[in-house]
GROMACS .gro file of C-alpha atoms in nm:
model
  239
    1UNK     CA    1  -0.465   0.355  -1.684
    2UNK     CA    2  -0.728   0.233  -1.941
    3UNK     CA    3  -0.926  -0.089  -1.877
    4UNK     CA    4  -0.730  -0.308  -2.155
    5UNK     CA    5  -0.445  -0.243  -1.900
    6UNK     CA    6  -0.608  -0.319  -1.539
    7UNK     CA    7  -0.583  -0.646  -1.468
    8UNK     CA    8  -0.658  -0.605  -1.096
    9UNK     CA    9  -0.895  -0.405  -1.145
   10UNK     CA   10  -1.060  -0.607  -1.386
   11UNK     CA   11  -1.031  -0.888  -1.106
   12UNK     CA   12  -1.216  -0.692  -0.849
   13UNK     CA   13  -1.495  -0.620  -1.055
   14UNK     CA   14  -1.541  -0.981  -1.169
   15UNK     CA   15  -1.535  -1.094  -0.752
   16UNK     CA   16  -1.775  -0.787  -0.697
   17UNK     CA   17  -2.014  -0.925  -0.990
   18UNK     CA   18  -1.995  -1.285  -0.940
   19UNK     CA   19  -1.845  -1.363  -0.626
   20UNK     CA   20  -1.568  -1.525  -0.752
   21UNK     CA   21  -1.256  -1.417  -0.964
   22UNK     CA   22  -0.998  -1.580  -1.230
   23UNK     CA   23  -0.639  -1.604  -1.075
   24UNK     CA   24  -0.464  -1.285  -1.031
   25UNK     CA   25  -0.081  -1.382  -1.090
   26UNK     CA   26   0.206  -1.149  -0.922
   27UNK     CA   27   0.467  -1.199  -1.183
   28UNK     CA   28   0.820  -1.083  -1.078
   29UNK     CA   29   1.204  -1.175  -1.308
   30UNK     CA   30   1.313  -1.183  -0.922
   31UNK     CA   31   1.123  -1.374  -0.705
   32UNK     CA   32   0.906  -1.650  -0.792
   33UNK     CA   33   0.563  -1.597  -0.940
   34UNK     CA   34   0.298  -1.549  -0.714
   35UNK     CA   35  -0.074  -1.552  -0.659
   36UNK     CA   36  -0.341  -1.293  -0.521
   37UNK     CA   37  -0.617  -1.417  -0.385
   38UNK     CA   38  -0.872  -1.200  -0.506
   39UNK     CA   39  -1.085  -1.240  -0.228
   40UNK     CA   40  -0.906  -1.077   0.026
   41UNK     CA   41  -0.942  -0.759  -0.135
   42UNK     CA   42  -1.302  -0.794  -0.022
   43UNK     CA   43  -1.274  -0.891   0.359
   44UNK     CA   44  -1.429  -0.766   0.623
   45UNK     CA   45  -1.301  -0.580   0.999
   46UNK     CA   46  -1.268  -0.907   1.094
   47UNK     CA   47  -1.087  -1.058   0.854
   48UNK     CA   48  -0.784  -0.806   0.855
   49UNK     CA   49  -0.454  -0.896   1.027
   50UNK     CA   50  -0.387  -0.702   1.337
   51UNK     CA   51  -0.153  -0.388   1.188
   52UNK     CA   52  -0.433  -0.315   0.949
   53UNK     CA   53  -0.711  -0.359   1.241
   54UNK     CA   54  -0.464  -0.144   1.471
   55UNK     CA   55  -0.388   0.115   1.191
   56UNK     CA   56  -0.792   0.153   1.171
   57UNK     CA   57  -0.832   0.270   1.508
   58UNK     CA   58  -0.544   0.479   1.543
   59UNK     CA   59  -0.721   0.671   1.210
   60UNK     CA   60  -0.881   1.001   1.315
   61UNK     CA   61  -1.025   1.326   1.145
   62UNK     CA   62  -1.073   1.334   0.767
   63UNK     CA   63  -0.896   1.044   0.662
   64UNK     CA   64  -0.700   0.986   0.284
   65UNK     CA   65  -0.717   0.574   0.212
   66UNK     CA   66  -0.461   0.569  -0.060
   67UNK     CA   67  -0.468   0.289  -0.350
   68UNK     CA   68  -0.831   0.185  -0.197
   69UNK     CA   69  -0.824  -0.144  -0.423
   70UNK     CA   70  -1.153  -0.239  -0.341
   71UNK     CA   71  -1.260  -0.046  -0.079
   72UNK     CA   72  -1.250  -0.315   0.225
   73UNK     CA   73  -1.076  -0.040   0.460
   74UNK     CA   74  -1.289   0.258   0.342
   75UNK     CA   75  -1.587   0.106   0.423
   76UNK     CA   76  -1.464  -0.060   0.771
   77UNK     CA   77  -1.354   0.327   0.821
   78UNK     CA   78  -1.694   0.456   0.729
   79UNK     CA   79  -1.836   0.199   0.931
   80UNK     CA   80  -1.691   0.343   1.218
   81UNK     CA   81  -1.866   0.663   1.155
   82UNK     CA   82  -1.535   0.823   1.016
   83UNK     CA   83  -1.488   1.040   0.720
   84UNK     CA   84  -1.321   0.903   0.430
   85UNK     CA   85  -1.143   0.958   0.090
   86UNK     CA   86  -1.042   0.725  -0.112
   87UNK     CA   87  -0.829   0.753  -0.395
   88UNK     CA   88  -0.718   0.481  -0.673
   89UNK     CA   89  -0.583   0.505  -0.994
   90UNK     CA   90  -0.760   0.197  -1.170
   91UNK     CA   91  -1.128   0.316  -1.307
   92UNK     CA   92  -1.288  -0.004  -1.281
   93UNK     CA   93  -1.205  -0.045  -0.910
   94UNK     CA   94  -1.355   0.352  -0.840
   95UNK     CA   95  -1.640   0.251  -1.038
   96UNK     CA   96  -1.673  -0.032  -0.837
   97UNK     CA   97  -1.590   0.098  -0.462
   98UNK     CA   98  -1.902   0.323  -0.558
   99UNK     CA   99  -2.114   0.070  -0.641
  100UNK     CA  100  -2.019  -0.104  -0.317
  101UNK     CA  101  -2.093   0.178  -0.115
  102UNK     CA  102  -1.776   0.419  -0.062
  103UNK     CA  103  -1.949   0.792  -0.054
  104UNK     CA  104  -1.602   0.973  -0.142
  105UNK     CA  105  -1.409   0.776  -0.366
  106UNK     CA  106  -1.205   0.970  -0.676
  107UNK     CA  107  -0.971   0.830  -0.954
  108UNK     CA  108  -0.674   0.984  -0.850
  109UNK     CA  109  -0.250   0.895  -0.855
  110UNK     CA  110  -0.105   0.948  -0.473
  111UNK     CA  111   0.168   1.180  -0.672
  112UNK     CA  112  -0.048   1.415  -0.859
  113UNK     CA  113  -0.349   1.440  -0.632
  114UNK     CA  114  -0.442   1.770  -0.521
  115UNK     CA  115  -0.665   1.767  -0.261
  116UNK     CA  116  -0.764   1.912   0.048
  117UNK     CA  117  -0.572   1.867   0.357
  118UNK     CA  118  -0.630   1.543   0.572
  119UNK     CA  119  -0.582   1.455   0.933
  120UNK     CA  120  -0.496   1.072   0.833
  121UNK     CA  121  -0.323   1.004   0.549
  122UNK     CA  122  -0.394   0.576   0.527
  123UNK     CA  123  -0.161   0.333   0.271
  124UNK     CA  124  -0.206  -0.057   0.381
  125UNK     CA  125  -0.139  -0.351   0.229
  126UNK     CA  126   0.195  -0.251   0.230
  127UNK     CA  127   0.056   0.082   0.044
  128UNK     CA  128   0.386   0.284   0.061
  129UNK     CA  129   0.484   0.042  -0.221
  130UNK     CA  130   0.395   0.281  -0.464
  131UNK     CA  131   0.699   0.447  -0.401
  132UNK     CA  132   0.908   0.204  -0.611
  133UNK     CA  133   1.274   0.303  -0.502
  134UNK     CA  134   1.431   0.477  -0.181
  135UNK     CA  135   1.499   0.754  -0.460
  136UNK     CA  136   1.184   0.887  -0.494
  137UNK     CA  137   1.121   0.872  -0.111
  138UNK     CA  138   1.223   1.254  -0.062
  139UNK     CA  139   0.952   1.306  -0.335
  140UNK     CA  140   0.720   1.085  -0.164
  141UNK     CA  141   0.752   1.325   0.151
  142UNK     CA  142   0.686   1.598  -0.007
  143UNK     CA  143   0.364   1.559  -0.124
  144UNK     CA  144   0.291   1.369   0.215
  145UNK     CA  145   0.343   1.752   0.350
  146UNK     CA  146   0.184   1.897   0.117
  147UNK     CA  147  -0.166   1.721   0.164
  148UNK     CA  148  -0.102   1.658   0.603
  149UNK     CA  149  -0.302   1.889   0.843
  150UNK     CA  150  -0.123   2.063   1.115
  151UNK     CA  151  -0.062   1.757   1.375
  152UNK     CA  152  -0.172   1.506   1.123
  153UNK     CA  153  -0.050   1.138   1.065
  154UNK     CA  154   0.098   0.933   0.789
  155UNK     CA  155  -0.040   0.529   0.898
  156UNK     CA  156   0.175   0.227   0.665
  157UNK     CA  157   0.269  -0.063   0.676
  158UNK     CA  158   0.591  -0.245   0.498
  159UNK     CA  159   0.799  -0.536   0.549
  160UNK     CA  160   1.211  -0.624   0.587
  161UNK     CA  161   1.219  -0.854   0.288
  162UNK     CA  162   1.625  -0.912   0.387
  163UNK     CA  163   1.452  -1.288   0.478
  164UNK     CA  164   1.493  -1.365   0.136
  165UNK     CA  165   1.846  -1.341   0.075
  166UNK     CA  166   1.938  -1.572   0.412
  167UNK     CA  167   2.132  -1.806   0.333
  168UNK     CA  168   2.139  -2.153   0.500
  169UNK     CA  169   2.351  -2.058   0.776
  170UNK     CA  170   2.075  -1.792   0.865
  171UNK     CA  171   2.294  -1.476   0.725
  172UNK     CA  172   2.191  -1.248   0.493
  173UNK     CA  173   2.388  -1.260   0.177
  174UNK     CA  174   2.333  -0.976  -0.040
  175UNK     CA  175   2.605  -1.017  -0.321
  176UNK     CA  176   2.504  -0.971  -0.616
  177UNK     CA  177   2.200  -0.736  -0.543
  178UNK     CA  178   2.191  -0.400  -0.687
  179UNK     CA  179   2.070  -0.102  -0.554
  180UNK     CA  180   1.878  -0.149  -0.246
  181UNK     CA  181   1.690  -0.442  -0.173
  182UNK     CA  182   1.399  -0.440  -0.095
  183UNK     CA  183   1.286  -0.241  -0.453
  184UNK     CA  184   1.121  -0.482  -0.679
  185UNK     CA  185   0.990  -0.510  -1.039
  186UNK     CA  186   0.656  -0.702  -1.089
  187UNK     CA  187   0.393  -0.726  -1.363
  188UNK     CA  188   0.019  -0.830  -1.271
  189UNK     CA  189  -0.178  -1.084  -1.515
  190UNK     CA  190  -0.534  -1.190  -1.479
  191UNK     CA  191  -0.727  -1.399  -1.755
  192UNK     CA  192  -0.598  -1.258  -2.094
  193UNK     CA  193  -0.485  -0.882  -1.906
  194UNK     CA  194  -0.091  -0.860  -1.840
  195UNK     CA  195  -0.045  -0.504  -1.733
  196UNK     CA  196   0.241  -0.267  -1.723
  197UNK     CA  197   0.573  -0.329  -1.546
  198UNK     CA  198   0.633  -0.149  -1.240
  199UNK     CA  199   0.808  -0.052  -0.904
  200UNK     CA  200   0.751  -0.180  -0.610
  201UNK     CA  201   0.906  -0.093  -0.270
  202UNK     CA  202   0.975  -0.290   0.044
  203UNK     CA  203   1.120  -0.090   0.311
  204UNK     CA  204   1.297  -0.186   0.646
  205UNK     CA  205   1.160   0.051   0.950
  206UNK     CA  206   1.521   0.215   0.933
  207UNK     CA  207   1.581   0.284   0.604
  208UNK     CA  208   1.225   0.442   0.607
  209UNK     CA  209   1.298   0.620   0.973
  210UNK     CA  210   1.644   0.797   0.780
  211UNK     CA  211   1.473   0.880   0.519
  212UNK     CA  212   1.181   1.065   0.683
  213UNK     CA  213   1.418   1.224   0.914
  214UNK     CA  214   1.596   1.394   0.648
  215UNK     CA  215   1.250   1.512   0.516
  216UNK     CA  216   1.151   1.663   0.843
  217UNK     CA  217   0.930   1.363   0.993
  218UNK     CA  218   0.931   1.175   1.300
  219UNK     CA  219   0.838   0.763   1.247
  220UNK     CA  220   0.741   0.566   1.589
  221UNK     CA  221   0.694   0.184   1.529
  222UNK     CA  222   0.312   0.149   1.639
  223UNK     CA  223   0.372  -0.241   1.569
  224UNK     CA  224   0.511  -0.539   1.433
  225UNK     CA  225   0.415  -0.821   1.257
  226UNK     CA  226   0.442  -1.186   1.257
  227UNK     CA  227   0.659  -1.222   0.966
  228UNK     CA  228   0.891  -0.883   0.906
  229UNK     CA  229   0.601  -0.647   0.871
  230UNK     CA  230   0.549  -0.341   1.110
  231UNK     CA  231   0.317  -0.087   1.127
  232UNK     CA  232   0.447   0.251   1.116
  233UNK     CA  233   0.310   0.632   1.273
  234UNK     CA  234   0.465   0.916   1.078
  235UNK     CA  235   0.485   1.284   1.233
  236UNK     CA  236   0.614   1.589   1.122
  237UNK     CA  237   0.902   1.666   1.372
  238UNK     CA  238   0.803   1.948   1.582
  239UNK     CA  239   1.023   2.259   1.654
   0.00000   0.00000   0.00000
């Protein structure tokens, strides 16, 4: 990824400098455009909704926060006294998780990364969206086992996006949709940056419970959201 094509990073580093950021538009040919309020990258413990909050707890041993954006959950993490890694694939916001204070922060894609072996492996903000289709799920496992500890965890949160196909009668009418529905296109834009096109995946808690079955994980519900989202704990399955 090269700067000319970052448009959220380019947004973090302008809240970072100046305390305040250009819109950063979620454009989608699905849904309608959306917004992303730049500042939220930034908050603090405090600010976080509950799953995140809970999914920083439950976080223990050497701990892999994966697309770090920003940094706001490595350095509540490190404020805890726990040992972090953080990993993102846009060079501006590495550059600028370092210069807000994240001690172990590389410029690295989830898929290729070969790393050490962690006891946490962390992906919020509906992180396991970088999967981009059920498909590559079975992929997406295998590099979760390849950089999991012995008895180590796999902490993310998605959402059941079915909502918005309900119809007016409350039923969920899916004609018309191909492939699975939750997998989405979008394309970020902020000032005069429109980046790349690319996948993005919302997966139900079952779809994502069959496919990490078949892979040889466990997934427990640790919680659920107000509005479709869960928090999920995922195991290798022992024996």
């Amino acid at each position: 990824m090269t700067i000319e094509n970052d448009p959220m990073g380019q947004a973090i580093a302008d809240y970072h400098k100046h305390g305040k950021a250009a819109q950063l538009r979620v454009l989608s040919p699905v849904l309608e455009d959306d917004e992303i309020p730049v500042k939220t990258l930034f908050r603090s413990l405090q600010e976080m909704p509950a799953i995140e909050r809970v999914a920083l707890e439950q976080a223990r041993g050497h701990i892999l926060d994966v697309g770090a954006g920003a940094g706001c959950h490595s350095l509540a993490l490190q404020g805890q006294g726990k040992p972090v890694t953080a990993i993102d694939i846009s060079p501006v916001a590495v550059a600028t998780m370092r210069e807000r204070g994240v001690v172990d922060v590389l410029e690295q894609d989830f898929f290729t990364y070969d790393g050490p072996r962690f006891d946490t492996i962390l992906m919020l903000m509906n992180g396991i969206g970088i999967v981009g289709t059920v498909s590559r799920l079975p992929a997406f496992f295998m590099q979760v086992d390849r950089l999991l500890a012995d008895g180590g965890q796999l902490l993310c949160d998605s959402s059941d996006i079915c909502y918005i196909y309900e119809d007016e009668d409350g039923f969920i009418d899916l004609t018309g949709v191909e492939g699975y529905y939750g997998e989405m296109t979008y394309q970020m834009q902020y000032r005069g940056v429109k980046g790349s096109t690319f996948p993005w995946l919302f997966v139900d808690a079952d779809t994502l419970r069959e496919q990490a079955a078949a892979c040889g994980f466990d997934l427990e519900i640790v919680l659920v959201g107000d509005h479709y989202d869960y928090l999920a704990r995922i195991t290798r399955r022992r024996g």
